[in-house]
Short mmCIF file of C-alpha atoms in Angstrom, two decimals:
data_model
loop_
_atom_site.label_atom_id
_atom_site.label_comp_id
_atom_site.label_asym_id
_atom_site.label_seq_id
_atom_site.Cartn_x
_atom_site.Cartn_y
_atom_site.Cartn_z
CA MET A 9 16.12 -35.82 -11.95
CA SER A 10 12.52 -36.60 -12.91
CA VAL A 11 10.30 -33.97 -14.50
CA THR A 12 8.11 -33.99 -11.38
CA ASP A 13 11.10 -33.39 -9.13
CA LEU A 14 12.43 -30.70 -11.46
CA LEU A 15 9.19 -28.72 -11.52
CA ASP A 16 8.77 -29.11 -7.77
CA LEU A 17 11.95 -27.11 -7.04
CA ASP A 18 11.65 -23.52 -5.92
CA ALA A 19 13.51 -20.93 -8.00
CA THR A 20 16.58 -20.88 -5.76
CA ALA A 21 16.98 -24.67 -5.86
CA LEU A 22 16.33 -24.76 -9.61
CA ALA A 23 18.98 -22.09 -10.20
CA HIS A 24 21.44 -24.21 -8.20
CA ALA A 25 20.57 -27.35 -10.21
CA LEU A 26 21.19 -25.43 -13.42
CA ARG A 27 24.57 -24.19 -12.23
CA THR A 28 25.77 -27.59 -11.11
CA GLY A 29 24.69 -29.21 -14.37
CA ASP A 30 22.02 -31.44 -12.80
CA THR A 31 19.73 -30.11 -15.50
CA SER A 32 19.90 -27.62 -18.35
CA PRO A 33 17.87 -24.54 -19.32
CA THR A 34 16.48 -26.31 -22.40
CA GLU A 35 15.48 -29.37 -20.36
CA VAL A 36 13.73 -27.07 -17.88
CA LEU A 37 12.03 -25.18 -20.70
CA ASP A 38 10.78 -28.38 -22.36
CA ALA A 39 9.30 -29.59 -19.08
CA THR A 40 7.80 -26.17 -18.37
CA LEU A 41 6.15 -25.81 -21.79
CA ASP A 42 4.71 -29.32 -21.51
CA ALA A 43 3.28 -28.48 -18.09
CA ALA A 44 1.98 -25.13 -19.36
CA GLY A 45 0.05 -26.89 -22.11
CA GLY A 46 -1.29 -29.48 -19.68
CA VAL A 47 -2.02 -28.53 -16.09
CA GLY A 48 -1.36 -24.88 -16.99
CA ALA A 49 -4.31 -24.98 -19.35
CA ASP A 50 -6.44 -26.78 -16.76
CA VAL A 51 -5.93 -23.93 -14.28
CA GLY A 52 -6.22 -21.15 -16.90
CA ALA A 53 -2.75 -19.80 -16.17
CA PHE A 54 -1.73 -18.27 -19.51
CA THR A 55 -3.12 -15.94 -22.12
CA VAL A 56 -0.26 -16.75 -24.49
CA LEU A 57 2.89 -18.87 -24.45
CA THR A 58 6.01 -17.31 -25.97
CA ALA A 59 7.85 -20.49 -26.86
CA ASP A 60 10.16 -18.92 -29.46
CA LEU A 61 11.32 -16.14 -27.13
CA ALA A 62 11.73 -18.61 -24.28
CA ARG A 63 13.76 -20.98 -26.49
CA THR A 64 16.09 -18.17 -27.52
CA GLN A 65 16.62 -17.15 -23.89
CA ALA A 66 17.09 -20.75 -22.71
CA LEU A 67 19.69 -21.49 -25.41
CA ALA A 68 21.60 -18.33 -24.51
CA ALA A 69 21.50 -19.31 -20.83
CA GLU A 70 22.69 -22.81 -21.67
CA SER A 71 25.64 -21.50 -23.66
CA ALA A 72 26.62 -19.17 -20.82
CA LEU A 73 26.46 -21.96 -18.24
CA VAL A 74 28.46 -24.39 -20.40
CA ALA A 75 31.11 -21.75 -21.02
CA ALA A 76 31.30 -20.99 -17.29
CA ARG A 77 31.74 -24.64 -16.41
CA ARG A 78 34.44 -25.08 -19.03
CA ALA A 79 36.23 -22.05 -17.62
CA GLY A 80 35.93 -23.47 -14.12
CA SER A 81 33.91 -20.53 -12.81
CA ALA A 82 30.74 -22.50 -12.04
CA VAL A 83 31.76 -23.06 -8.46
CA GLU A 84 30.44 -22.16 -5.04
CA GLY A 85 30.55 -18.41 -4.51
CA PRO A 86 28.99 -15.82 -2.21
CA THR A 87 25.61 -17.24 -3.23
CA PRO A 88 25.74 -21.07 -3.16
CA GLY A 89 26.10 -22.48 -6.65
CA ARG A 90 26.41 -19.13 -8.39
CA PRO A 91 29.16 -18.76 -11.00
CA ASP A 92 30.85 -15.37 -10.76
CA GLY A 93 29.54 -12.93 -13.35
CA LEU A 94 26.43 -14.89 -14.28
CA PRO A 95 22.89 -13.79 -13.39
CA LEU A 96 21.49 -15.34 -10.24
CA PHE A 97 18.41 -16.93 -11.85
CA LEU A 98 19.93 -17.83 -15.21
CA GLY A 99 17.61 -20.26 -17.00
CA VAL A 100 14.77 -20.13 -14.44
CA PRO A 101 11.29 -19.70 -16.03
CA CYS A 102 9.29 -16.64 -14.92
CA PRO A 103 6.17 -15.53 -16.85
CA ILE A 104 4.84 -11.96 -16.86
CA LYS A 105 1.35 -10.80 -15.95
CA ASP A 106 -0.60 -9.56 -18.97
CA LEU A 107 -0.80 -5.99 -17.70
CA THR A 108 2.93 -5.51 -18.24
CA MET A 109 4.87 -4.95 -21.46
CA VAL A 110 7.25 -7.57 -22.87
CA GLU A 111 8.75 -6.33 -26.12
CA GLY A 112 7.19 -8.14 -29.07
CA ALA A 113 4.78 -10.20 -26.97
CA PRO A 114 1.04 -9.52 -27.35
CA ILE A 115 -0.69 -7.66 -24.55
CA ARG A 116 -4.44 -7.31 -24.02
CA ALA A 117 -4.88 -6.59 -20.29
CA GLY A 118 -7.75 -9.06 -20.08
CA SER A 119 -10.12 -6.84 -22.05
CA ALA A 120 -12.23 -7.26 -25.17
CA ALA A 121 -12.06 -3.49 -25.57
CA ILE A 122 -8.31 -3.71 -26.25
CA ASP A 123 -7.12 -5.49 -29.38
CA PRO A 124 -3.99 -7.47 -28.59
CA PHE A 125 -0.89 -5.75 -29.92
CA PRO A 126 2.84 -6.51 -29.74
CA ALA A 127 4.37 -4.47 -26.92
CA PRO A 128 6.84 -1.86 -28.18
CA TYR A 129 9.24 -2.23 -25.24
CA ASP A 130 9.99 -4.06 -22.01
CA ASP A 131 8.60 -2.49 -18.86
CA GLY A 132 11.26 -1.85 -16.24
CA VAL A 133 10.48 -4.89 -14.12
CA VAL A 134 10.80 -7.07 -17.23
CA THR A 135 14.19 -5.52 -17.92
CA LEU A 136 15.27 -6.42 -14.38
CA LEU A 137 13.91 -9.96 -14.62
CA ARG A 138 15.74 -10.42 -17.93
CA ALA A 139 18.93 -9.15 -16.30
CA ALA A 140 18.47 -11.72 -13.54
CA GLY A 141 18.54 -14.44 -16.21
CA THR A 142 14.91 -15.56 -16.11
CA VAL A 143 13.24 -17.15 -19.12
CA MET A 144 9.95 -15.52 -20.16
CA ILE A 145 7.68 -18.40 -21.17
CA GLY A 146 4.43 -16.46 -21.54
CA LYS A 147 1.90 -13.93 -20.30
CA THR A 148 -0.35 -14.88 -17.40
CA THR A 149 -4.09 -14.40 -17.18
CA THR A 150 -5.52 -11.30 -15.56
CA PRO A 151 -9.07 -9.94 -15.23
CA GLU A 152 -9.99 -6.86 -17.22
CA LEU A 153 -7.45 -4.10 -16.44
CA GLY A 154 -6.55 -5.99 -13.25
CA LEU A 155 -9.53 -4.50 -11.41
CA PRO A 156 -11.38 -7.34 -9.59
CA CYS A 157 -10.19 -9.88 -7.03
CA TYR A 158 -11.18 -12.78 -9.30
CA THR A 159 -9.70 -13.69 -12.69
CA GLU A 160 -12.58 -14.42 -15.08
CA PRO A 161 -11.89 -12.36 -18.23
CA ASP A 162 -14.12 -12.44 -21.30
CA VAL A 163 -11.08 -12.85 -23.58
CA GLY A 164 -9.10 -15.53 -21.80
CA PRO A 165 -9.35 -18.54 -19.54
CA THR A 166 -10.64 -18.37 -15.99
CA ALA A 167 -7.79 -18.79 -13.51
CA ARG A 168 -8.53 -21.60 -11.06
CA THR A 169 -6.76 -22.74 -7.94
CA PRO A 170 -5.20 -26.17 -8.60
CA TRP A 171 -6.39 -27.23 -5.14
CA ASP A 172 -9.99 -27.29 -6.42
CA LEU A 173 -10.68 -26.48 -10.07
CA LYS A 174 -14.21 -25.35 -9.21
CA ARG A 175 -12.72 -22.47 -7.23
CA SER A 176 -11.04 -19.24 -8.27
CA ALA A 177 -7.30 -18.60 -8.14
CA GLY A 178 -8.15 -15.08 -6.99
CA GLY A 179 -7.04 -11.90 -8.70
CA SER A 180 -5.83 -9.94 -10.23
CA SER A 181 -2.58 -11.96 -10.49
CA GLY A 182 -4.69 -15.10 -10.75
CA GLY A 183 -2.96 -16.69 -13.74
CA ALA A 184 0.45 -16.08 -12.17
CA ALA A 185 -0.60 -17.78 -8.93
CA ALA A 186 -2.21 -20.69 -10.75
CA ALA A 187 0.99 -21.28 -12.74
CA VAL A 188 3.19 -21.36 -9.64
CA ALA A 189 0.81 -23.43 -7.50
CA ALA A 190 0.29 -25.97 -10.31
CA ARG A 191 4.07 -26.49 -10.52
CA VAL A 192 4.38 -25.09 -14.04
CA VAL A 193 6.92 -22.45 -12.95
CA PRO A 194 8.63 -21.76 -9.61
CA VAL A 195 8.01 -18.00 -9.71
CA ALA A 196 5.77 -15.60 -11.61
CA HIS A 197 5.60 -11.84 -11.91
CA GLY A 198 2.49 -10.07 -10.64
CA SER A 199 1.28 -6.76 -9.30
CA ASP A 200 -0.76 -5.55 -6.34
CA GLY A 201 -3.00 -2.47 -6.20
CA GLY A 202 -5.47 -3.65 -3.55
CA GLY A 203 -4.31 -7.16 -2.72
CA SER A 204 -3.68 -8.60 -6.18
CA LEU A 205 -0.59 -10.57 -5.12
CA ARG A 206 -1.78 -11.55 -1.65
CA ILE A 207 -5.33 -12.57 -2.64
CA PRO A 208 -4.22 -15.23 -5.16
CA ALA A 209 -1.38 -16.26 -2.81
CA SER A 210 -4.02 -17.15 -0.22
CA ALA A 211 -6.27 -18.90 -2.75
CA CYS A 212 -3.39 -20.94 -4.22
CA GLY A 213 -1.24 -21.69 -1.16
CA LEU A 214 1.68 -19.43 -2.06
CA VAL A 215 3.88 -16.66 -0.70
CA GLY A 216 2.83 -13.23 -1.95
CA LEU A 217 4.72 -10.10 -0.88
CA LYS A 218 3.49 -6.57 -1.55
CA PRO A 219 6.63 -4.47 -1.11
CA SER A 220 6.77 -1.04 0.49
CA ARG A 221 5.69 1.84 -1.71
CA GLY A 222 8.69 3.15 -3.64
CA LEU A 223 10.79 0.02 -3.24
CA VAL A 224 9.90 -1.46 -6.66
CA SER A 225 9.76 1.29 -9.25
CA PRO A 226 7.19 1.40 -12.09
CA GLY A 227 9.84 3.14 -14.22
CA PRO A 228 11.20 3.95 -16.64
CA TYR A 229 7.89 4.13 -18.54
CA GLY A 230 5.23 3.77 -15.86
CA VAL A 231 4.27 6.26 -13.16
CA ASP A 232 3.06 5.82 -9.59
CA GLY A 233 -0.19 7.76 -9.83
CA ALA A 234 -1.92 7.50 -6.46
CA GLY A 235 0.79 5.10 -5.28
CA LEU A 236 -1.54 2.16 -4.60
CA ALA A 237 0.02 -0.43 -6.90
CA THR A 238 3.39 -2.12 -7.01
CA HIS A 239 5.04 -4.97 -8.88
CA GLY A 240 6.14 -8.18 -7.18
CA VAL A 241 6.22 -11.95 -7.57
CA LEU A 242 4.41 -15.06 -6.40
CA THR A 243 6.58 -17.88 -5.06
CA ARG A 244 6.39 -21.12 -3.11
CA SER A 245 9.10 -20.17 -0.59
CA VAL A 246 10.03 -17.14 1.47
CA ARG A 247 13.65 -17.30 0.29
CA ASP A 248 12.48 -16.88 -3.31
CA ALA A 249 10.30 -13.92 -2.33
CA ALA A 250 13.31 -12.28 -0.67
CA ALA A 251 15.64 -13.03 -3.58
CA PHE A 252 13.28 -11.61 -6.19
CA LEU A 253 12.69 -8.52 -4.09
CA ASP A 254 16.43 -7.93 -4.38
CA VAL A 255 16.09 -8.33 -8.15
CA LEU A 256 13.21 -5.86 -8.47
CA ALA A 257 14.10 -3.27 -5.83
CA ARG A 258 16.03 -1.02 -8.21
CA PRO A 259 15.30 2.67 -8.81
CA TRP A 260 14.85 4.35 -12.17
CA PRO A 261 15.67 8.03 -12.78
CA GLY A 262 12.81 10.35 -11.87
CA ASP A 263 10.97 8.06 -9.44
CA THR A 264 8.17 9.83 -7.55
CA PHE A 265 8.36 7.55 -4.52
CA THR A 266 11.57 6.02 -3.24
CA ALA A 267 12.24 3.65 -0.36
CA ARG A 268 15.14 1.72 1.04
CA LEU A 269 15.14 -1.59 2.82
CA ALA A 270 15.68 -1.17 6.54
CA THR A 271 17.97 -3.58 8.40
CA ALA A 272 16.09 -6.78 9.20
CA ARG A 273 16.90 -6.73 12.93
CA GLY A 274 16.24 -10.46 12.87
CA GLY A 275 16.00 -12.45 16.07
CA ARG A 276 14.75 -9.70 18.34
CA ARG A 277 11.54 -9.98 20.32
CA LEU A 278 8.67 -8.41 18.42
CA ARG A 279 5.32 -7.03 19.50
CA VAL A 280 2.69 -8.49 17.20
CA GLY A 281 -0.79 -7.00 16.84
CA LEU A 282 -3.48 -9.58 16.07
CA LEU A 283 -6.20 -7.98 13.94
CA LEU A 284 -9.26 -10.19 13.49
CA GLU A 285 -11.98 -7.60 12.88
CA PRO A 286 -12.56 -6.65 9.23
CA VAL A 287 -11.41 -3.14 8.36
CA ILE A 288 -12.88 -1.95 5.07
CA ALA A 289 -16.14 -3.92 5.36
CA ALA A 290 -17.15 -3.90 9.00
CA ASP A 291 -19.93 -6.47 8.62
CA ALA A 292 -18.00 -8.87 6.40
CA PRO A 293 -18.56 -12.48 7.50
CA VAL A 294 -15.27 -14.17 8.39
CA HIS A 295 -14.97 -17.91 7.86
CA PRO A 296 -13.84 -19.68 11.05
CA ALA A 297 -10.90 -21.28 9.20
CA CYS A 298 -9.54 -17.85 8.25
CA ALA A 299 -9.73 -16.52 11.81
CA ASP A 300 -8.40 -19.81 13.20
CA ALA A 301 -5.37 -19.70 10.88
CA ALA A 302 -4.51 -16.22 12.16
CA ARG A 303 -4.99 -17.31 15.78
CA ALA A 304 -2.82 -20.40 15.23
CA THR A 305 -0.11 -18.20 13.73
CA ALA A 306 -0.37 -15.87 16.73
CA ALA A 307 0.19 -18.87 19.02
CA LEU A 308 3.14 -19.95 16.88
CA LEU A 309 4.67 -16.48 17.12
CA ALA A 310 4.16 -16.46 20.88
CA GLY A 311 5.91 -19.82 21.03
CA LEU A 312 8.81 -18.27 19.13
CA GLY A 313 9.16 -15.70 21.89
CA HIS A 314 7.18 -12.77 20.52
CA ASP A 315 4.54 -10.77 22.36
CA VAL A 316 1.06 -10.95 20.80
CA VAL A 317 -1.74 -8.52 21.61
CA GLU A 318 -5.14 -8.14 19.99
CA ILE A 319 -5.70 -4.78 18.25
CA PRO A 320 -8.82 -3.15 16.77
CA PRO A 321 -9.15 -1.78 13.23
CA PRO A 322 -7.12 1.42 12.86
CA PHE A 323 -10.03 3.35 11.31
CA GLY A 324 -13.74 3.05 10.59
CA ALA A 325 -14.89 1.30 7.43
CA GLU A 326 -16.41 4.52 6.06
CA ARG A 327 -12.94 6.07 5.87
CA TRP A 328 -12.13 3.60 3.08
CA ASP A 329 -14.24 5.63 0.67
CA ALA A 330 -11.10 7.51 -0.38
CA PHE A 331 -9.72 4.26 -1.81
CA ALA A 332 -12.94 3.67 -3.77
CA ALA A 333 -12.66 7.14 -5.33
CA LEU A 334 -9.04 6.60 -6.34
CA TRP A 335 -9.80 3.10 -7.65
CA SER A 336 -12.65 4.30 -9.87
CA VAL A 337 -10.61 7.16 -11.31
CA GLY A 338 -7.79 4.69 -11.92
CA ALA A 339 -10.20 2.53 -13.92
CA LEU A 340 -11.22 5.60 -15.92
CA GLN A 341 -7.60 6.37 -16.76
CA ALA A 342 -7.26 3.18 -18.82
CA PRO A 343 -6.91 4.21 -22.49
CA VAL A 344 -10.12 2.67 -23.83
CA PRO A 345 -11.39 4.22 -27.10
CA PRO A 346 -14.91 5.65 -26.69
CA ASP A 347 -16.27 3.46 -29.49
CA ARG A 348 -15.10 0.34 -27.62
CA GLU A 349 -16.41 1.24 -24.18
CA HIS A 350 -19.38 -1.06 -24.69
CA LEU A 351 -17.00 -4.03 -24.92
CA LEU A 352 -15.90 -3.61 -21.31
CA VAL A 353 -17.35 -5.90 -18.67
CA PRO A 354 -20.16 -4.37 -16.55
CA LEU A 355 -17.95 -3.92 -13.47
CA THR A 356 -15.37 -1.90 -15.42
CA ARG A 357 -18.04 0.26 -17.05
CA TRP A 358 -19.59 0.89 -13.62
CA LEU A 359 -16.25 1.84 -12.10
CA ARG A 360 -15.41 4.16 -14.98
CA GLU A 361 -18.80 5.84 -14.70
CA ARG A 362 -18.16 6.39 -10.99
CA GLY A 363 -14.78 7.80 -11.91
CA ARG A 364 -16.41 10.33 -14.22
CA GLY A 365 -18.44 11.53 -11.26
CA VAL A 366 -15.35 12.28 -9.15
CA SER A 367 -14.55 15.99 -9.48
CA GLY A 368 -11.05 17.39 -9.35
CA LEU A 369 -11.76 18.65 -5.84
CA ALA A 370 -13.11 15.25 -4.77
CA TYR A 371 -10.04 13.49 -6.15
CA ALA A 372 -7.68 15.89 -4.39
CA THR A 373 -9.69 15.42 -1.19
CA ALA A 374 -9.44 11.64 -1.57
CA LEU A 375 -5.66 11.85 -1.99
CA GLY A 376 -5.42 14.02 1.09
CA GLY A 377 -7.70 11.65 2.95
CA VAL A 378 -5.47 8.70 2.16
CA GLN A 379 -2.41 10.60 3.35
CA GLN A 380 -4.19 11.57 6.56
CA LEU A 381 -5.32 7.99 7.01
CA THR A 382 -1.72 6.84 6.63
CA ARG A 383 -0.72 9.09 9.53
CA GLU A 384 -3.59 7.80 11.65
CA VAL A 385 -2.66 4.17 10.95
CA ALA A 386 0.93 4.90 11.91
CA ALA A 387 -0.24 6.37 15.19
CA ALA A 388 -2.70 3.53 15.88
CA TRP A 389 -0.07 0.87 15.22
CA ALA A 390 2.89 2.66 16.79
CA GLY A 391 2.92 0.15 19.65
CA VAL A 392 3.40 -2.94 17.47
CA ASP A 393 6.16 -4.05 15.11
CA VAL A 394 4.00 -6.37 13.00
CA VAL A 395 0.27 -6.69 12.33
CA LEU A 396 -1.14 -10.20 11.86
CA SER A 397 -4.52 -10.89 10.26
CA PRO A 398 -6.22 -13.34 7.93
CA THR A 399 -5.39 -12.56 4.31
CA LEU A 400 -8.99 -13.08 3.19
CA ALA A 401 -12.31 -13.42 4.95
CA GLN A 402 -13.17 -16.64 3.12
CA PRO A 403 -11.49 -19.67 1.52
CA PRO A 404 -11.08 -19.59 -2.29
CA ALA A 405 -14.38 -18.58 -3.87
CA LEU A 406 -16.33 -20.73 -6.32
CA VAL A 407 -15.76 -19.66 -9.92
CA GLY A 408 -18.57 -17.34 -10.98
CA SER A 409 -19.77 -16.61 -7.45
CA GLN A 410 -18.14 -13.18 -7.24
CA ARG A 411 -18.68 -11.84 -10.75
CA ILE A 412 -22.16 -10.29 -10.74
CA ASP A 413 -22.62 -8.72 -14.17
CA ASP A 414 -26.24 -7.69 -13.62
CA ASP A 415 -25.36 -5.75 -10.45
CA PRO A 416 -21.79 -4.32 -10.55
CA ALA A 417 -22.34 -2.47 -7.28
CA ALA A 418 -23.08 -5.80 -5.56
CA ASP A 419 -20.03 -7.29 -7.30
CA PHE A 420 -17.81 -4.55 -5.86
CA ALA A 421 -19.38 -4.87 -2.40
CA ALA A 422 -18.81 -8.63 -2.44
CA GLN A 423 -15.17 -8.06 -3.32
CA THR A 424 -14.66 -5.73 -0.38
CA ALA A 425 -16.29 -8.25 1.96
CA PHE A 426 -13.98 -10.97 0.60
CA THR A 427 -10.87 -8.78 1.05
CA PRO A 428 -11.51 -6.65 4.16
CA TRP A 429 -7.81 -6.32 5.14
CA THR A 430 -5.65 -6.29 2.01
CA SER A 431 -6.12 -2.74 0.65
CA VAL A 432 -5.15 -1.12 3.97
CA TRP A 433 -1.54 -1.89 3.05
CA ASN A 434 -1.93 -0.31 -0.40
CA LEU A 435 -3.45 2.84 1.07
CA THR A 436 -0.62 3.24 3.58
CA GLY A 437 2.19 2.01 1.33
CA ARG A 438 3.38 -0.44 3.96
CA PRO A 439 4.68 -3.93 3.12
CA ALA A 440 2.51 -7.00 3.65
CA ILE A 441 2.98 -10.68 2.94
CA SER A 442 0.56 -13.59 2.69
CA LEU A 443 1.80 -16.98 3.88
CA PRO A 444 0.08 -20.37 3.33
CA LEU A 445 -0.16 -21.27 7.00
CA GLY A 446 -3.74 -22.57 7.07
CA GLU A 447 -6.02 -24.97 5.25
CA VAL A 448 -9.62 -26.11 5.37
CA ARG A 449 -11.79 -28.78 3.76
CA VAL A 450 -14.59 -27.24 1.71
CA THR A 451 -17.58 -28.93 0.09
CA ASP A 452 -18.60 -27.94 -3.41
CA PRO A 453 -22.19 -27.74 -4.71
CA ASP A 454 -21.80 -31.12 -6.42
CA GLY A 455 -21.07 -32.74 -3.06
CA THR A 456 -17.34 -33.30 -3.62
CA SER A 457 -14.87 -31.82 -1.17
CA ALA A 458 -11.30 -30.62 -1.29
CA ILE A 459 -8.67 -29.30 1.05
CA VAL A 460 -7.85 -25.72 0.07
CA PRO A 461 -5.25 -23.29 1.43
CA VAL A 462 -5.95 -20.39 3.76
CA GLY A 463 -3.53 -17.49 3.86
CA VAL A 464 -2.34 -15.49 6.85
CA MET A 465 -1.11 -11.93 6.35
CA LEU A 466 1.68 -10.10 8.12
CA GLY A 467 2.34 -6.39 7.65
CA ALA A 468 4.96 -4.02 8.97
CA ASP A 469 6.05 -0.40 8.97
CA HIS A 470 7.07 1.28 5.74
CA GLY A 471 10.51 0.04 4.69
CA ASP A 472 10.48 -2.93 7.06
CA ASP A 473 10.24 -5.47 4.24
CA ALA A 474 13.40 -7.24 5.45
CA LEU A 475 11.99 -7.62 8.97
CA LEU A 476 8.79 -9.02 7.47
CA LEU A 477 10.69 -11.51 5.33
CA ASP A 478 12.88 -12.56 8.25
CA LEU A 479 9.80 -13.26 10.38
CA ALA A 480 8.11 -15.06 7.48
CA ALA A 481 11.18 -17.28 7.05
CA ARG A 482 11.08 -18.21 10.75
CA LEU A 483 7.41 -19.11 10.44
CA GLU A 484 8.16 -21.22 7.36
CA GLU A 485 10.83 -23.05 9.33
CA ALA A 486 8.54 -23.56 12.34
CA ALA A 487 5.48 -24.62 10.32
CA PRO A 488 6.72 -25.67 6.86
CA TRP A 489 4.28 -25.92 3.99
CA SER A 490 6.45 -27.34 1.19
CA HIS A 491 4.99 -30.83 1.73
CA ARG A 492 1.47 -29.67 0.92
CA ARG A 493 0.24 -30.41 -2.59
CA PRO A 494 -2.94 -29.60 -4.52
CA GLY A 495 -5.32 -32.47 -5.14
CA ALA A 496 -6.20 -33.82 -1.69
CA SER A 497 -9.92 -34.24 -2.45
CA SER A 498 -12.64 -36.79 -1.92
#
């Protein structure tokens, strides 16, 4: 198997190749580290590579696989190609976003105000990914504290979509998406507090699932806070997204929010609500390619036997102010020493200042407003099983076009106009997934052009993650995207 073929496999196929002996964990690691230092650097995917840790994990995985084959247990089982007793993704590379602790690995959270320090422990999701057998090759780039929808930190590389290096990979899981889309790794950990998995999935042509609130725990060390954010992964296939949800959907003692996966109910006729109007920024301009991708997906779903109806936004844009209050207080909660506040980027300082202006009563009112909004959304969407919309209002943005240091308020407003649908699913705690079902040719300021991906988002009722994944898999089968590759430019 050539290196190109090896790195082109999704995580499920790579795990199978490792089990059958078509390749080995150390061969995969060597190819991955080479790619990380090459195209990975070009797209700004990593803040640090952890080659020594990855080598230790790969050698342990290799020994386990060799022993299993010698014992005759590396045979077809309940999961194709899985030896009994061995982790499902043994030897498969999976980096971690640099907002999450990996014991001994440096963490900086994309901020000059935080000196990098070796993490004292593994966060819970890292524990689960280790248990699944993945190899942690490094930490992926994130913007400061994971706050904006672009990944352009002062202390690390800018994350770029490999489809057009002049354009952003999105954020805040931008480095993770760039690594997967550039074929460095088949899967990467990320997180989503307002769209931070789905935004880069759209910009990089990937699958990005935000699970239901309470399905993926922040434990045992983290807490839910306002319940906006959740961990997840970025993948190139729906089957990988589903498999890694199974890996991560484990409770820890003392969880504030808990959820269980409902039965998929696959194959039944669904009522799909097509939402084309922006929600949180009513006047946001929507690129025709983004709306067209959603309409084309609606036609595809109708062709698969589902009923599609157009639906309006479930609430007025002004009601989103509760999210802004919670987001700014969340930025203020970051443990930044007062004498290092000046090292923060202007957007973070602006958000933290807004957070200081939110009184206890205002914060409690915002929490109540979000909970009331969740009830109103449930009532507004009671007549549909799935909501379909564009993921973003625009194709991938040019690097530097969204970061407006001299006017942070304009920066924040531009972000909301770029992402007028994603945070609705964080507010309500419902699952949502971005799929790479569209594309468009864009022209850059230098006159060159490139074909870039356009994401389409599907969302469902709380706990209906399995239904969402089942529908996504049917769309992938009906309109496959695995043949698409970055680099079709002129």
